[in-house]
Amino acid sequence: MALKSNPLVVLFFKTQKLLEPPTSTEIQACWELCRLHNNIGFWVVYLPTAWAIAMAYKAQPEITTLNAIRLALLYVPLCFGIKSLIMTIDDILDYPFDGQVERTKNRPLPRGAITLQRAWVFFGLQAVIGVELASQVLSLRALYVSMVVWPLYIIYPTCKRWTNLAPIPLGLMFKVGIFMAWSDITANGSIPWDVLTCVYLGAVLWTITYETVYQHQDILDDVKIPGMHSPALLLRGYTIPVCSVTAVGFLGLLALGGWLNGQGVAFYVSVGVAGCILLPTLLRTDIESPAECRAFFLTTPLVGQIILLGFVVDAIVHRIVV
């Protein structure tokens, strides 16, 4: 009995329990914590990164096609990792709220598929692997740029407790790949801060647009939870007008960044096509219908992919002509 009550023995057995190999149920839970069954999160992290690679490829003829393709492929696992890390910590810190919301009550932690302690172990493992991978494959400049938003990985999941403006830090950390990718691929060491800042701020406005509408899926549950904050609760009936402004701001800043970078016709056509999908879909979305809010959110990757296609075609045409 004395041995069992010894604090060191108790600590040993608790640590041993935490470090046991995962069960099949926990593996499935970790898969869900990372949102690997739903990869919209990957696209909204990766696409702005790929935009920057295509922009640099257009602006700097000394960048080889092979190097641009190599970097675009290299950022795929990195962006999956960033997205997975953020989704995991978001679920851990949102655990007290998720069980009270219809849409999220069946996530791994609320339904008991994994304990909070084991989820923290999984998050720690992801963080260690992620930092090691980033330090091995990123240039020092790109790594330093990424470090600027690292604190937001922890701050963002706490936002529901103290601010209605969570999409802003989400956009700031999700779109930082714009600066990272250019830092990685640039051949002469120069970073056009004016160009990239326009695209970056535009991408943040894009995040505010789709994330605010997305949050309306939970508004009926959110109003019942003490201390809950969200952009949907803040804007309510003003959501569509405000998000229309942020959507136009996104397209305008993106076009301005493209103009500063010397983009051509293909790019502007892609921005126009993306706008013709984004704005009409937004304007006809009924924010009181969770299904319509979700449908609008699901168009997000398509908007970004169309813009990426414009950047790529523009760069290829430019190289052929010049």
Protein backbone atom coordinates (compact mmCIF):
# COMPACT_ATOMS: atom_id res chain seq x y z
CA MET A 1 0.00 0.00 0.00
CA ALA A 2 2.83 2.38 0.86
CA LEU A 3 4.47 1.71 -2.48
CA LYS A 4 1.28 2.46 -4.39
CA SER A 5 0.84 5.77 -2.58
CA ASN A 6 4.41 6.90 -3.22
CA PRO A 7 4.23 10.09 -5.37
CA LEU A 8 7.14 8.99 -7.56
CA VAL A 9 5.50 5.63 -8.23
CA VAL A 10 2.19 7.31 -9.04
CA LEU A 11 3.98 9.70 -11.41
CA PHE A 12 5.79 6.79 -13.08
CA PHE A 13 2.58 4.88 -13.79
CA LYS A 14 0.80 8.02 -15.03
CA THR A 15 3.68 8.81 -17.38
CA GLN A 16 3.79 5.21 -18.56
CA LYS A 17 0.06 5.36 -19.30
CA LEU A 18 0.45 8.57 -21.29
CA LEU A 19 3.23 7.10 -23.41
CA GLU A 20 1.57 3.80 -24.23
CA PRO A 21 1.17 2.98 -27.95
CA PRO A 22 -2.13 4.36 -29.31
CA THR A 23 -5.15 2.14 -29.70
CA SER A 24 -7.00 1.93 -33.00
CA THR A 25 -9.65 4.22 -31.54
CA GLU A 26 -7.00 6.79 -30.61
CA ILE A 27 -5.39 6.58 -34.05
CA GLN A 28 -8.77 7.39 -35.60
CA ALA A 29 -9.18 10.21 -33.07
CA CYS A 30 -5.78 11.67 -34.00
CA TRP A 31 -6.73 11.47 -37.68
CA GLU A 32 -9.84 13.50 -36.89
CA LEU A 33 -7.99 15.95 -34.63
CA CYS A 34 -5.77 16.76 -37.63
CA ARG A 35 -8.85 17.06 -39.89
CA LEU A 36 -7.26 14.65 -42.33
CA HIS A 37 -10.78 13.61 -43.32
CA ASN A 38 -11.45 17.21 -44.43
CA ASN A 39 -8.65 19.06 -46.19
CA ILE A 40 -10.09 22.51 -46.75
CA GLY A 41 -7.72 23.63 -44.00
CA PHE A 42 -4.79 22.42 -46.08
CA TRP A 43 -5.93 24.34 -49.15
CA VAL A 44 -6.37 27.66 -47.35
CA VAL A 45 -2.82 27.33 -45.98
CA TYR A 46 -1.20 25.99 -49.14
CA LEU A 47 -2.80 28.08 -51.88
CA PRO A 48 -1.40 31.49 -50.82
CA THR A 49 1.99 29.80 -50.45
CA ALA A 50 1.73 28.48 -54.00
CA TRP A 51 0.63 31.93 -55.22
CA ALA A 52 3.89 33.38 -53.90
CA ILE A 53 5.98 30.69 -55.62
CA ALA A 54 4.27 31.44 -58.95
CA MET A 55 4.68 35.19 -58.42
CA ALA A 56 8.39 34.84 -57.73
CA TYR A 57 8.76 32.54 -60.74
CA LYS A 58 7.19 35.27 -62.90
CA ALA A 59 9.24 38.12 -61.42
CA GLN A 60 12.67 36.45 -61.34
CA PRO A 61 13.73 34.76 -64.61
CA GLU A 62 16.73 33.18 -62.87
CA ILE A 63 14.42 30.88 -60.88
CA THR A 64 14.30 27.56 -62.70
CA THR A 65 11.10 25.68 -63.44
CA LEU A 66 12.47 22.62 -61.64
CA ASN A 67 13.18 24.61 -58.50
CA ALA A 68 9.70 26.17 -58.51
CA ILE A 69 8.05 22.74 -58.86
CA ARG A 70 10.33 21.27 -56.19
CA LEU A 71 9.43 23.98 -53.70
CA ALA A 72 5.72 23.77 -54.50
CA LEU A 73 5.85 20.03 -53.73
CA LEU A 74 7.99 20.56 -50.64
CA TYR A 75 5.40 22.86 -49.10
CA VAL A 76 2.64 20.25 -49.42
CA PRO A 77 3.67 18.22 -46.32
CA LEU A 78 4.67 21.40 -44.49
CA CYS A 79 1.23 22.94 -45.01
CA PHE A 80 -0.47 19.70 -44.05
CA GLY A 81 1.62 19.76 -40.87
CA ILE A 82 0.80 23.38 -40.05
CA LYS A 83 -2.89 22.83 -40.64
CA SER A 84 -2.90 19.63 -38.55
CA LEU A 85 -1.03 21.25 -35.67
CA ILE A 86 -3.44 24.18 -35.53
CA MET A 87 -6.53 21.97 -35.76
CA THR A 88 -5.26 19.77 -32.92
CA ILE A 89 -4.52 22.62 -30.51
CA ASP A 90 -7.82 24.25 -31.50
CA ASP A 91 -9.75 21.12 -30.50
CA ILE A 92 -7.80 20.77 -27.26
CA LEU A 93 -8.41 24.34 -26.12
CA ASP A 94 -11.99 24.42 -27.45
CA TYR A 95 -12.83 21.16 -25.67
CA PRO A 96 -15.07 22.87 -23.04
CA PHE A 97 -17.19 24.44 -25.82
CA ASP A 98 -17.28 21.70 -28.46
CA GLY A 99 -19.46 19.37 -26.42
CA GLN A 100 -22.15 22.05 -26.22
CA VAL A 101 -22.36 22.70 -29.98
CA GLU A 102 -24.35 20.38 -32.23
CA ARG A 103 -21.85 20.50 -35.10
CA THR A 104 -18.82 19.71 -32.91
CA LYS A 105 -20.17 17.49 -30.14
CA ASN A 106 -18.99 14.33 -31.92
CA ARG A 107 -15.39 15.43 -32.28
CA PRO A 108 -12.85 13.06 -30.68
CA LEU A 109 -12.46 14.81 -27.31
CA PRO A 110 -16.16 15.49 -26.55
CA ARG A 111 -17.15 11.95 -27.48
CA GLY A 112 -14.32 10.43 -25.41
CA ALA A 113 -12.37 8.78 -28.23
CA ILE A 114 -9.14 10.17 -26.73
CA THR A 115 -8.36 11.74 -23.36
CA LEU A 116 -7.29 15.34 -23.02
CA GLN A 117 -3.90 14.22 -21.67
CA ARG A 118 -3.25 11.89 -24.61
CA ALA A 119 -4.34 14.62 -27.04
CA TRP A 120 -1.70 16.92 -25.48
CA VAL A 121 0.90 14.18 -25.98
CA PHE A 122 -0.12 13.91 -29.63
CA PHE A 123 0.09 17.69 -30.02
CA GLY A 124 3.56 17.70 -28.45
CA LEU A 125 4.70 14.97 -30.84
CA GLN A 126 3.38 16.94 -33.81
CA ALA A 127 5.12 20.11 -32.62
CA VAL A 128 8.49 18.38 -32.18
CA ILE A 129 8.32 16.68 -35.58
CA GLY A 130 7.07 19.88 -37.22
CA VAL A 131 9.82 22.09 -35.83
CA GLU A 132 12.46 19.54 -36.80
CA LEU A 133 11.05 19.18 -40.33
CA ALA A 134 10.82 22.95 -40.76
CA SER A 135 14.38 23.49 -39.55
CA GLN A 136 15.65 20.89 -42.02
CA VAL A 137 13.85 21.96 -45.18
CA LEU A 138 13.19 25.70 -44.85
CA SER A 139 15.74 28.41 -45.50
CA LEU A 140 16.72 30.45 -42.44
CA ARG A 141 14.83 33.44 -43.80
CA ALA A 142 11.64 31.44 -44.22
CA LEU A 143 12.04 29.88 -40.78
CA TYR A 144 12.48 33.28 -39.14
CA VAL A 145 9.41 34.60 -40.96
CA SER A 146 7.35 31.64 -39.73
CA MET A 147 8.46 32.27 -36.15
CA VAL A 148 6.67 35.63 -36.16
CA VAL A 149 3.29 33.88 -36.12
CA TRP A 150 4.16 30.94 -33.86
CA PRO A 151 2.58 32.63 -30.79
CA LEU A 152 -0.69 32.83 -32.71
CA TYR A 153 -0.87 29.01 -32.76
CA ILE A 154 -1.68 29.21 -29.07
CA ILE A 155 -3.47 32.57 -29.03
CA TYR A 156 -5.94 31.76 -31.81
CA PRO A 157 -7.67 28.79 -30.11
CA THR A 158 -8.32 30.96 -27.03
CA CYS A 159 -10.07 33.69 -29.04
CA LYS A 160 -13.57 32.33 -28.45
CA ARG A 161 -13.13 33.28 -24.82
CA TRP A 162 -12.28 36.96 -25.28
CA THR A 163 -12.84 38.34 -28.78
CA ASN A 164 -15.23 38.18 -31.72
CA LEU A 165 -12.38 38.75 -34.15
CA ALA A 166 -10.81 35.28 -34.26
CA PRO A 167 -10.62 35.21 -38.11
CA ILE A 168 -7.96 37.94 -38.00
CA PRO A 169 -5.28 35.93 -36.13
CA LEU A 170 -6.37 32.85 -38.08
CA GLY A 171 -5.71 34.67 -41.35
CA LEU A 172 -2.41 36.11 -40.12
CA MET A 173 -1.01 32.67 -39.30
CA PHE A 174 -2.61 30.72 -42.16
CA LYS A 175 -1.36 33.07 -44.89
CA VAL A 176 2.20 33.67 -43.69
CA GLY A 177 3.35 31.14 -46.28
CA ILE A 178 3.18 34.01 -48.80
CA PHE A 179 6.32 35.49 -47.24
CA MET A 180 7.90 32.12 -46.42
CA ALA A 181 7.66 30.73 -49.95
CA TRP A 182 9.09 33.85 -51.58
CA SER A 183 11.93 33.83 -49.03
CA ASP A 184 12.65 30.22 -49.92
CA ILE A 185 12.61 30.55 -53.69
CA THR A 186 14.08 33.98 -54.33
CA ALA A 187 17.28 33.79 -56.30
CA ASN A 188 18.70 37.19 -55.41
CA GLY A 189 17.72 37.46 -51.75
CA SER A 190 15.30 40.36 -52.29
CA ILE A 191 11.77 40.30 -50.87
CA PRO A 192 9.26 42.78 -52.36
CA TRP A 193 7.48 43.70 -49.15
CA ASP A 194 5.04 46.06 -50.87
CA VAL A 195 3.90 43.36 -53.29
CA LEU A 196 3.63 40.58 -50.74
CA THR A 197 2.01 42.73 -48.05
CA CYS A 198 -0.82 43.56 -50.45
CA VAL A 199 -1.39 39.90 -51.24
CA TYR A 200 -1.03 38.90 -47.57
CA LEU A 201 -3.53 41.46 -46.28
CA GLY A 202 -5.90 40.54 -49.09
CA ALA A 203 -5.64 36.89 -48.09
CA VAL A 204 -6.39 37.82 -44.47
CA LEU A 205 -9.55 39.60 -45.66
CA TRP A 206 -10.42 36.43 -47.59
CA THR A 207 -10.09 34.46 -44.33
CA ILE A 208 -12.39 36.90 -42.54
CA THR A 209 -14.95 36.47 -45.34
CA TYR A 210 -15.24 32.69 -45.42
CA GLU A 211 -14.64 32.13 -41.71
CA THR A 212 -17.32 34.60 -40.58
CA VAL A 213 -19.96 32.95 -42.75
CA TYR A 214 -18.75 29.53 -41.57
CA GLN A 215 -19.26 30.54 -37.93
CA HIS A 216 -22.95 31.16 -38.56
CA GLN A 217 -23.43 27.38 -38.60
CA ASP A 218 -23.10 27.40 -34.81
CA ILE A 219 -24.79 30.66 -33.86
CA LEU A 220 -27.90 29.03 -32.34
CA ASP A 221 -25.68 27.04 -29.97
CA ASP A 222 -23.15 29.83 -29.42
CA VAL A 223 -25.74 32.26 -28.03
CA LYS A 224 -26.53 29.77 -25.25
CA ILE A 225 -22.92 29.35 -24.10
CA PRO A 226 -21.75 31.86 -21.46
CA GLY A 227 -18.57 33.67 -22.46
CA MET A 228 -18.68 32.55 -26.10
CA HIS A 229 -17.47 35.00 -28.75
CA SER A 230 -17.53 34.75 -32.56
CA PRO A 231 -17.70 37.04 -35.60
CA ALA A 232 -21.18 35.66 -36.30
CA LEU A 233 -22.37 36.81 -32.87
CA LEU A 234 -20.81 40.21 -33.47
CA LEU A 235 -22.19 40.88 -36.95
CA ARG A 236 -25.41 38.84 -37.06
CA GLY A 237 -27.59 40.44 -39.75
CA TYR A 238 -24.73 42.62 -40.97
CA THR A 239 -22.60 39.61 -41.92
CA ILE A 240 -23.28 39.62 -45.67
CA PRO A 241 -22.70 43.40 -46.13
CA VAL A 242 -19.50 43.33 -44.06
CA CYS A 243 -18.21 40.17 -45.73
CA SER A 244 -18.99 41.67 -49.14
CA VAL A 245 -16.65 44.53 -48.24
CA THR A 246 -13.91 42.13 -47.06
CA ALA A 247 -14.37 40.00 -50.20
CA VAL A 248 -14.01 43.04 -52.47
CA GLY A 249 -11.01 44.12 -50.39
CA PHE A 250 -9.46 40.70 -50.89
CA LEU A 251 -9.87 40.83 -54.66
CA GLY A 252 -8.72 44.46 -54.83
CA LEU A 253 -5.57 43.96 -52.75
CA LEU A 254 -4.76 40.78 -54.66
CA ALA A 255 -5.08 42.66 -57.96
CA LEU A 256 -2.93 45.48 -56.60
CA GLY A 257 -0.23 43.03 -55.52
CA GLY A 258 -0.37 41.44 -58.96
CA TRP A 259 -0.04 44.81 -60.64
CA LEU A 260 2.99 45.68 -58.49
CA ASN A 261 4.51 42.34 -59.49
CA GLY A 262 3.91 42.90 -63.19
CA GLN A 263 1.29 40.18 -63.61
CA GLY A 264 -0.44 39.84 -66.96
CA VAL A 265 -3.83 39.15 -68.48
CA ALA A 266 -4.18 35.54 -67.31
CA PHE A 267 -3.84 36.60 -63.68
CA TYR A 268 -6.49 39.34 -63.93
CA VAL A 269 -8.86 36.98 -65.73
CA SER A 270 -8.46 34.49 -62.87
CA VAL A 271 -9.18 37.19 -60.27
CA GLY A 272 -12.30 38.16 -62.23
CA VAL A 273 -13.51 34.56 -62.47
CA ALA A 274 -12.81 33.99 -58.77
CA GLY A 275 -14.76 37.14 -57.95
CA CYS A 276 -17.68 35.97 -60.09
CA ILE A 277 -17.84 32.83 -57.95
CA LEU A 278 -17.10 34.39 -54.56
CA LEU A 279 -19.35 37.46 -54.57
CA PRO A 280 -22.60 36.04 -56.06
CA THR A 281 -22.33 32.94 -53.85
CA LEU A 282 -21.83 35.15 -50.81
CA LEU A 283 -24.72 37.46 -51.66
CA ARG A 284 -27.21 34.63 -52.07
CA THR A 285 -26.13 32.78 -48.91
CA ASP A 286 -28.79 32.66 -46.21
CA ILE A 287 -26.80 33.02 -42.99
CA GLU A 288 -29.70 31.50 -41.05
CA SER A 289 -29.22 28.23 -42.95
CA PRO A 290 -26.25 26.16 -41.69
CA ALA A 291 -26.32 24.16 -44.93
CA GLU A 292 -25.95 27.29 -47.07
CA CYS A 293 -23.17 28.65 -44.83
CA ARG A 294 -21.33 25.37 -45.20
CA ALA A 295 -21.90 25.36 -48.98
CA PHE A 296 -20.37 28.84 -49.22
CA PHE A 297 -17.38 27.73 -47.16
CA LEU A 298 -16.84 24.71 -49.41
CA THR A 299 -16.30 27.02 -52.41
CA THR A 300 -13.19 28.47 -50.74
CA PRO A 301 -10.60 26.07 -52.25
CA LEU A 302 -12.04 26.57 -55.74
CA VAL A 303 -11.64 30.35 -55.47
CA GLY A 304 -8.00 29.98 -54.43
CA GLN A 305 -7.28 27.32 -57.05
CA ILE A 306 -8.62 29.51 -59.85
CA ILE A 307 -6.35 32.33 -58.72
CA LEU A 308 -3.39 29.94 -58.56
CA LEU A 309 -4.12 28.79 -62.11
CA GLY A 310 -4.04 32.43 -63.23
CA PHE A 311 -0.67 33.01 -61.57
CA VAL A 312 0.81 29.85 -63.12
CA VAL A 313 -0.51 30.43 -66.64
CA ASP A 314 0.61 34.05 -66.50
CA ALA A 315 4.14 33.04 -65.46
CA ILE A 316 4.42 30.37 -68.15
CA VAL A 317 3.13 32.69 -70.88
CA HIS A 318 5.52 35.41 -69.75
CA ARG A 319 8.50 33.05 -69.99
CA ILE A 320 7.49 31.80 -73.42
CA VAL A 321 6.96 35.30 -74.80
CA VAL A 322 10.03 36.86 -73.21
